[in-house]
Coordinates of C-alpha atoms in Angstrom, one line a residue:
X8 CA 149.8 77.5 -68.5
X9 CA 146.2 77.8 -69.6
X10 CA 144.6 81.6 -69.3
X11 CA 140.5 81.2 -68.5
X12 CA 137.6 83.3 -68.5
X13 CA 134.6 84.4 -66.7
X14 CA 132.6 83.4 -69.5
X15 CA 133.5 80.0 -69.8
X16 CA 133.0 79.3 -66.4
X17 CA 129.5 81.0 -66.3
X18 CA 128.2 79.7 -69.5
X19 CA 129.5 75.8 -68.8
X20 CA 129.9 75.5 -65.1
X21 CA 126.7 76.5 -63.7
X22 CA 124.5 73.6 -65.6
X23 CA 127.2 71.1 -65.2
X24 CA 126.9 67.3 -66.7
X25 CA 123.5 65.5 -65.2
X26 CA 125.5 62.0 -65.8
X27 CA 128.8 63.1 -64.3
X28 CA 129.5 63.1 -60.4
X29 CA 132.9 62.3 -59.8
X30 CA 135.8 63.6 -62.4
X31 CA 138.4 61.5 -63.6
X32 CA 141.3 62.7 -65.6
X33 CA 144.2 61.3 -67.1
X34 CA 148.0 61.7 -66.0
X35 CA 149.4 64.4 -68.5
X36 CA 153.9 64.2 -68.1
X37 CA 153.8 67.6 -69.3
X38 CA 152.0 69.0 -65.8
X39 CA 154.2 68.8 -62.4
X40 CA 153.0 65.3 -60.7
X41 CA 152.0 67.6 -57.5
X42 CA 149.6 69.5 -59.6
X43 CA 148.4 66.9 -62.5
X44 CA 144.6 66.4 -61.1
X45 CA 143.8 63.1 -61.9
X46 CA 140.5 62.8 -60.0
X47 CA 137.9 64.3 -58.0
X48 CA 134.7 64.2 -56.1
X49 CA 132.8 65.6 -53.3
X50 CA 130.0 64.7 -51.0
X51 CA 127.5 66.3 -48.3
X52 CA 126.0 64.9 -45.3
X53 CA 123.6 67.6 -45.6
X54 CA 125.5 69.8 -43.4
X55 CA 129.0 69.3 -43.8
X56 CA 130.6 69.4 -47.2
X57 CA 134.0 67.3 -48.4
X58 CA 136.0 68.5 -51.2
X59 CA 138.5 65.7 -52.1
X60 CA 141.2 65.3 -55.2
X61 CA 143.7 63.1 -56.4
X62 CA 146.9 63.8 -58.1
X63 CA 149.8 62.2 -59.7
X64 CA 152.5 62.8 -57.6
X65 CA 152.5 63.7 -53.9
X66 CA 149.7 66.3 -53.0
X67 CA 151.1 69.6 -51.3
X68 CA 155.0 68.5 -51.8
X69 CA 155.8 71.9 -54.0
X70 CA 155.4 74.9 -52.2
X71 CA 156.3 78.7 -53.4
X72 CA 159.7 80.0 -53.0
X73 CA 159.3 83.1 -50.6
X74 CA 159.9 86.8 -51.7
X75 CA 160.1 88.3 -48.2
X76 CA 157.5 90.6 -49.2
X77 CA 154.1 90.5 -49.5
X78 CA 153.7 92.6 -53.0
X79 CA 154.7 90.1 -55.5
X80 CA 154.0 86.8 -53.2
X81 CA 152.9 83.3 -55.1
X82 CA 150.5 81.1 -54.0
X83 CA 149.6 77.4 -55.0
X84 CA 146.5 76.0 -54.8
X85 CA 144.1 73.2 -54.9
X86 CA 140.8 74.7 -56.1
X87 CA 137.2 73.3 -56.6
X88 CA 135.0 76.1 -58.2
X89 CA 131.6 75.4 -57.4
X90 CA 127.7 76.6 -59.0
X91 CA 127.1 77.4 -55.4
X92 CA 126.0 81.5 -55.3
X93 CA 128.9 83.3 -53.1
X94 CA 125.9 84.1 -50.5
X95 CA 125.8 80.4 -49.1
X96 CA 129.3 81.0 -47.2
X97 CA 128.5 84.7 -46.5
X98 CA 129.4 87.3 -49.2
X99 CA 127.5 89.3 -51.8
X100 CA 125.2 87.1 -53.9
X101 CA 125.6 86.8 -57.8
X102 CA 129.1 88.7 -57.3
X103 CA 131.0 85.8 -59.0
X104 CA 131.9 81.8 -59.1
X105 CA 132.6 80.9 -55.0
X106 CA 135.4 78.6 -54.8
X107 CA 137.0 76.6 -52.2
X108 CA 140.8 76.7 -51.8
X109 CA 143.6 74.8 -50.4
X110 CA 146.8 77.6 -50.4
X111 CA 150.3 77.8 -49.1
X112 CA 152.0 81.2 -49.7
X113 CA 155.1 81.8 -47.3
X114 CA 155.7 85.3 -47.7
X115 CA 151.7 85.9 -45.2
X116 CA 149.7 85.1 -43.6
X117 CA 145.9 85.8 -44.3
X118 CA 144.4 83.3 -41.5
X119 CA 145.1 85.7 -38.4
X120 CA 142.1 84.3 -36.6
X121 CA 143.9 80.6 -36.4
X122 CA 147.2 79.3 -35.3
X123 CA 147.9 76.3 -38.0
X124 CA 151.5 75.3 -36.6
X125 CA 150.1 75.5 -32.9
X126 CA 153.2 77.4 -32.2
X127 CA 151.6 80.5 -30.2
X128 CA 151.6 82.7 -32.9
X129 CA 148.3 83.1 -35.3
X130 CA 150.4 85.1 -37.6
X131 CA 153.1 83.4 -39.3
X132 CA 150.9 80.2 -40.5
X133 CA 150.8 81.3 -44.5
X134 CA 153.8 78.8 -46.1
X135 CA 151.8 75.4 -43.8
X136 CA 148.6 74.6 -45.9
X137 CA 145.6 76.1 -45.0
X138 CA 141.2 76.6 -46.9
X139 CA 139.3 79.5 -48.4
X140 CA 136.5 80.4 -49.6
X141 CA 137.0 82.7 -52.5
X142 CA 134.9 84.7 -55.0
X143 CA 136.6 84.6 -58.2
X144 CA 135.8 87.3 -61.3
X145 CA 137.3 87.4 -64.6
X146 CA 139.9 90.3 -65.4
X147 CA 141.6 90.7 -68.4
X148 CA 144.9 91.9 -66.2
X149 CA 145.4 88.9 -64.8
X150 CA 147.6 86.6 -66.2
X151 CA 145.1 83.3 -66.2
X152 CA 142.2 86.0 -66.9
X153 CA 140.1 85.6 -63.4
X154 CA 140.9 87.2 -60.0
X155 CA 140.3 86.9 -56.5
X156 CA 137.5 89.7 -56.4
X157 CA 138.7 93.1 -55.3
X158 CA 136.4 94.3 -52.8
X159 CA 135.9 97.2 -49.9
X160 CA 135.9 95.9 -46.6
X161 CA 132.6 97.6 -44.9
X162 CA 131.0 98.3 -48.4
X163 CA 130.8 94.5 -50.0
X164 CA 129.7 91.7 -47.7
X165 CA 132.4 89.8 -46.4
X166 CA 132.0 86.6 -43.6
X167 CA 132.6 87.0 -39.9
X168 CA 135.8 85.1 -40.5
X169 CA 137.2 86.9 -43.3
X170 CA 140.8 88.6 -42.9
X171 CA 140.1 91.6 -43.5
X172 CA 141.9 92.0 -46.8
X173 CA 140.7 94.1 -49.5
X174 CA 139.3 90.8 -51.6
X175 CA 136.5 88.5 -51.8
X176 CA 138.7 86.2 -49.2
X177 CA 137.1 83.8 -46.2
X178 CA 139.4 81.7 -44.1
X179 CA 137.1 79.6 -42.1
X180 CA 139.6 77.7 -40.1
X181 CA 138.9 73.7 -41.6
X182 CA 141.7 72.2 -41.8
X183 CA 143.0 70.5 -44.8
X184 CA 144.2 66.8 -45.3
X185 CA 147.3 66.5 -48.2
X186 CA 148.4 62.5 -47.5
X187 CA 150.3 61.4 -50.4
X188 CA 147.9 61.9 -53.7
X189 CA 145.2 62.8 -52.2
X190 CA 144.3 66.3 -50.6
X191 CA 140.7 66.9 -49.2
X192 CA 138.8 69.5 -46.9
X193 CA 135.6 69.5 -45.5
X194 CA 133.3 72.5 -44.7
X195 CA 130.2 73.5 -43.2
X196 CA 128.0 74.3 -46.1
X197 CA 124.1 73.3 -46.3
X198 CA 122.1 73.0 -49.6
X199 CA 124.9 71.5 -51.4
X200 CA 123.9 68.5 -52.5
X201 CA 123.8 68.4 -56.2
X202 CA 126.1 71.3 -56.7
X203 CA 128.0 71.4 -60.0
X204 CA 131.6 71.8 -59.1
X205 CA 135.3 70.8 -60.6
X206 CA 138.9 71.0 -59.6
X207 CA 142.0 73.1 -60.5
X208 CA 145.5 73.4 -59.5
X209 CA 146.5 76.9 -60.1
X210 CA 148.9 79.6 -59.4
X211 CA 148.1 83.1 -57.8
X212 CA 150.4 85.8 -57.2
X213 CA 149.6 89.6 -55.5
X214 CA 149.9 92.3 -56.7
X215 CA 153.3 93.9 -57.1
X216 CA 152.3 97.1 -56.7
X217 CA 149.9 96.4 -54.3
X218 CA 147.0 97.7 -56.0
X219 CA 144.0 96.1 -57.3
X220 CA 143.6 93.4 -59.0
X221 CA 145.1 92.3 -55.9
X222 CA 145.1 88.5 -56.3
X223 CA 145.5 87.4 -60.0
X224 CA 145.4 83.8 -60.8
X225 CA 148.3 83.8 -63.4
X226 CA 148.5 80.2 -64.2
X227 CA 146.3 77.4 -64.3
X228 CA 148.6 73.9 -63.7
X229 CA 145.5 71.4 -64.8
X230 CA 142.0 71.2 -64.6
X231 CA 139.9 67.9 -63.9
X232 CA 137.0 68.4 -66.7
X233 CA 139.6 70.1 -68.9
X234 CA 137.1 73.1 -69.6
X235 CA 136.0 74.3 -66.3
X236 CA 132.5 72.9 -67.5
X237 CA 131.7 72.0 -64.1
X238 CA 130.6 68.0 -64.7
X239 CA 131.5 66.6 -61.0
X240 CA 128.3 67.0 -58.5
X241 CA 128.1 66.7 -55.1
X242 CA 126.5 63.6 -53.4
X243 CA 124.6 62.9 -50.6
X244 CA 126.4 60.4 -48.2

């Protein structure tokens, strides 16, 4: 899998490509069909925001094989970095590249504000997919080179919805759409037209000893531009 940096992201992503919008990206065998990004775009109405991306195979058909714990837990997930500053969705500004995710973990759950399976219980959603917002910094440790960003809940700004965790981690509640290649989410978010974003399908896993970094990403699966250089914009509807 690929290993990224910070720098990379901040030095490409933020300028983007004026004659890009939407991404398109060829099938590669060599990538798992449920993870091999073959396009994506996004679009605002001015207040709502929709992240979509296509893949080869069947969007959200691999999941992570539990651990029972949470030290050591995997996550997959569809991710769109974005040149939007982490202060549009409610954490500390210029603290590193906001991203929106699409996980499934099975071994927690970190959305205790929403039931996802509608079974009664708000805390045993994590294995059904489920969206974040994320601020992701770059940390050598990590096996991909970026993190989810370690912070200290009632020291760094965090969103009203945030779970509490000790990371740079919203759950907002939208629910995502995985229907055969395609998996999209939509969020409130204003100001976004023209954003610079991309997409990745990566791995995460916490840490095993529980200690920060907390959330490494420790693999990248693909990437639509290839370089996290950040070509796809979002349209107005």
């Amino acid at each position: 899998m690929k290993r990224l940096t910070l720098a990379i992201m901040l030095a490409t992503g933020a300028a983007g490509s004026a004659s890009a919008h939407p991404i398109e990206s060829e099938v590669n065998p060599d990538i798992p069909p449920a993870f091999d990004v073959t396009s994506t775009q996004a679009s605002t109405d001015g207040r709502l925001v929709t992240f979509a991306m296509e893949v080869a195979g069947v969007a959200g058909s691999v999941k992570p094989s539990p651990t029972g714990q949470l030290t050591g837990a995997r996550v997959e997930a569809y991710v769109w970095p974005t040149s939007l500053d982490p202060d549009a969705v409610g954490f500390d500004a210029d603290s590193g590249i906001l991203a929106l995710a699409i996980t499934a973990h099975p071994d927690f759950d970190d959305t205790p504000l929403f039931d996802e399976d509608q079974d009664g219980d708000p805390n045993n959603d994590g294995a059904d997919w489920h969206s974040h917002w994320v601020v992701l910094t770059e940390d050598v440790a990590c096996g991909a080179g970026l993190k989810v960003r370690d912070v200290s809940p009632g020291q760094d700004l965090l969103p009203a919805t945030a779970p509490g965790l000790p990371i740079a981690l919203d759950s907002p509640g939208m629910s995502p759409v995985l229907d055969g290649r395609l998996a999209r989410i939509t969020v409130p978010v204003t100001g976004a037209e023209n954003v610079s974003f991309d997409a990745v399908t990566a791995q995460l896993q916490v840490n095993e000893t529980g200690q920060a970094p907390l959330l490494c990403v420790t693999g990248v699966h693909d990437i639509a531009s290839g370089d996290l250089s950040m070509p796809g914009k979002v349209m107005a509807e």
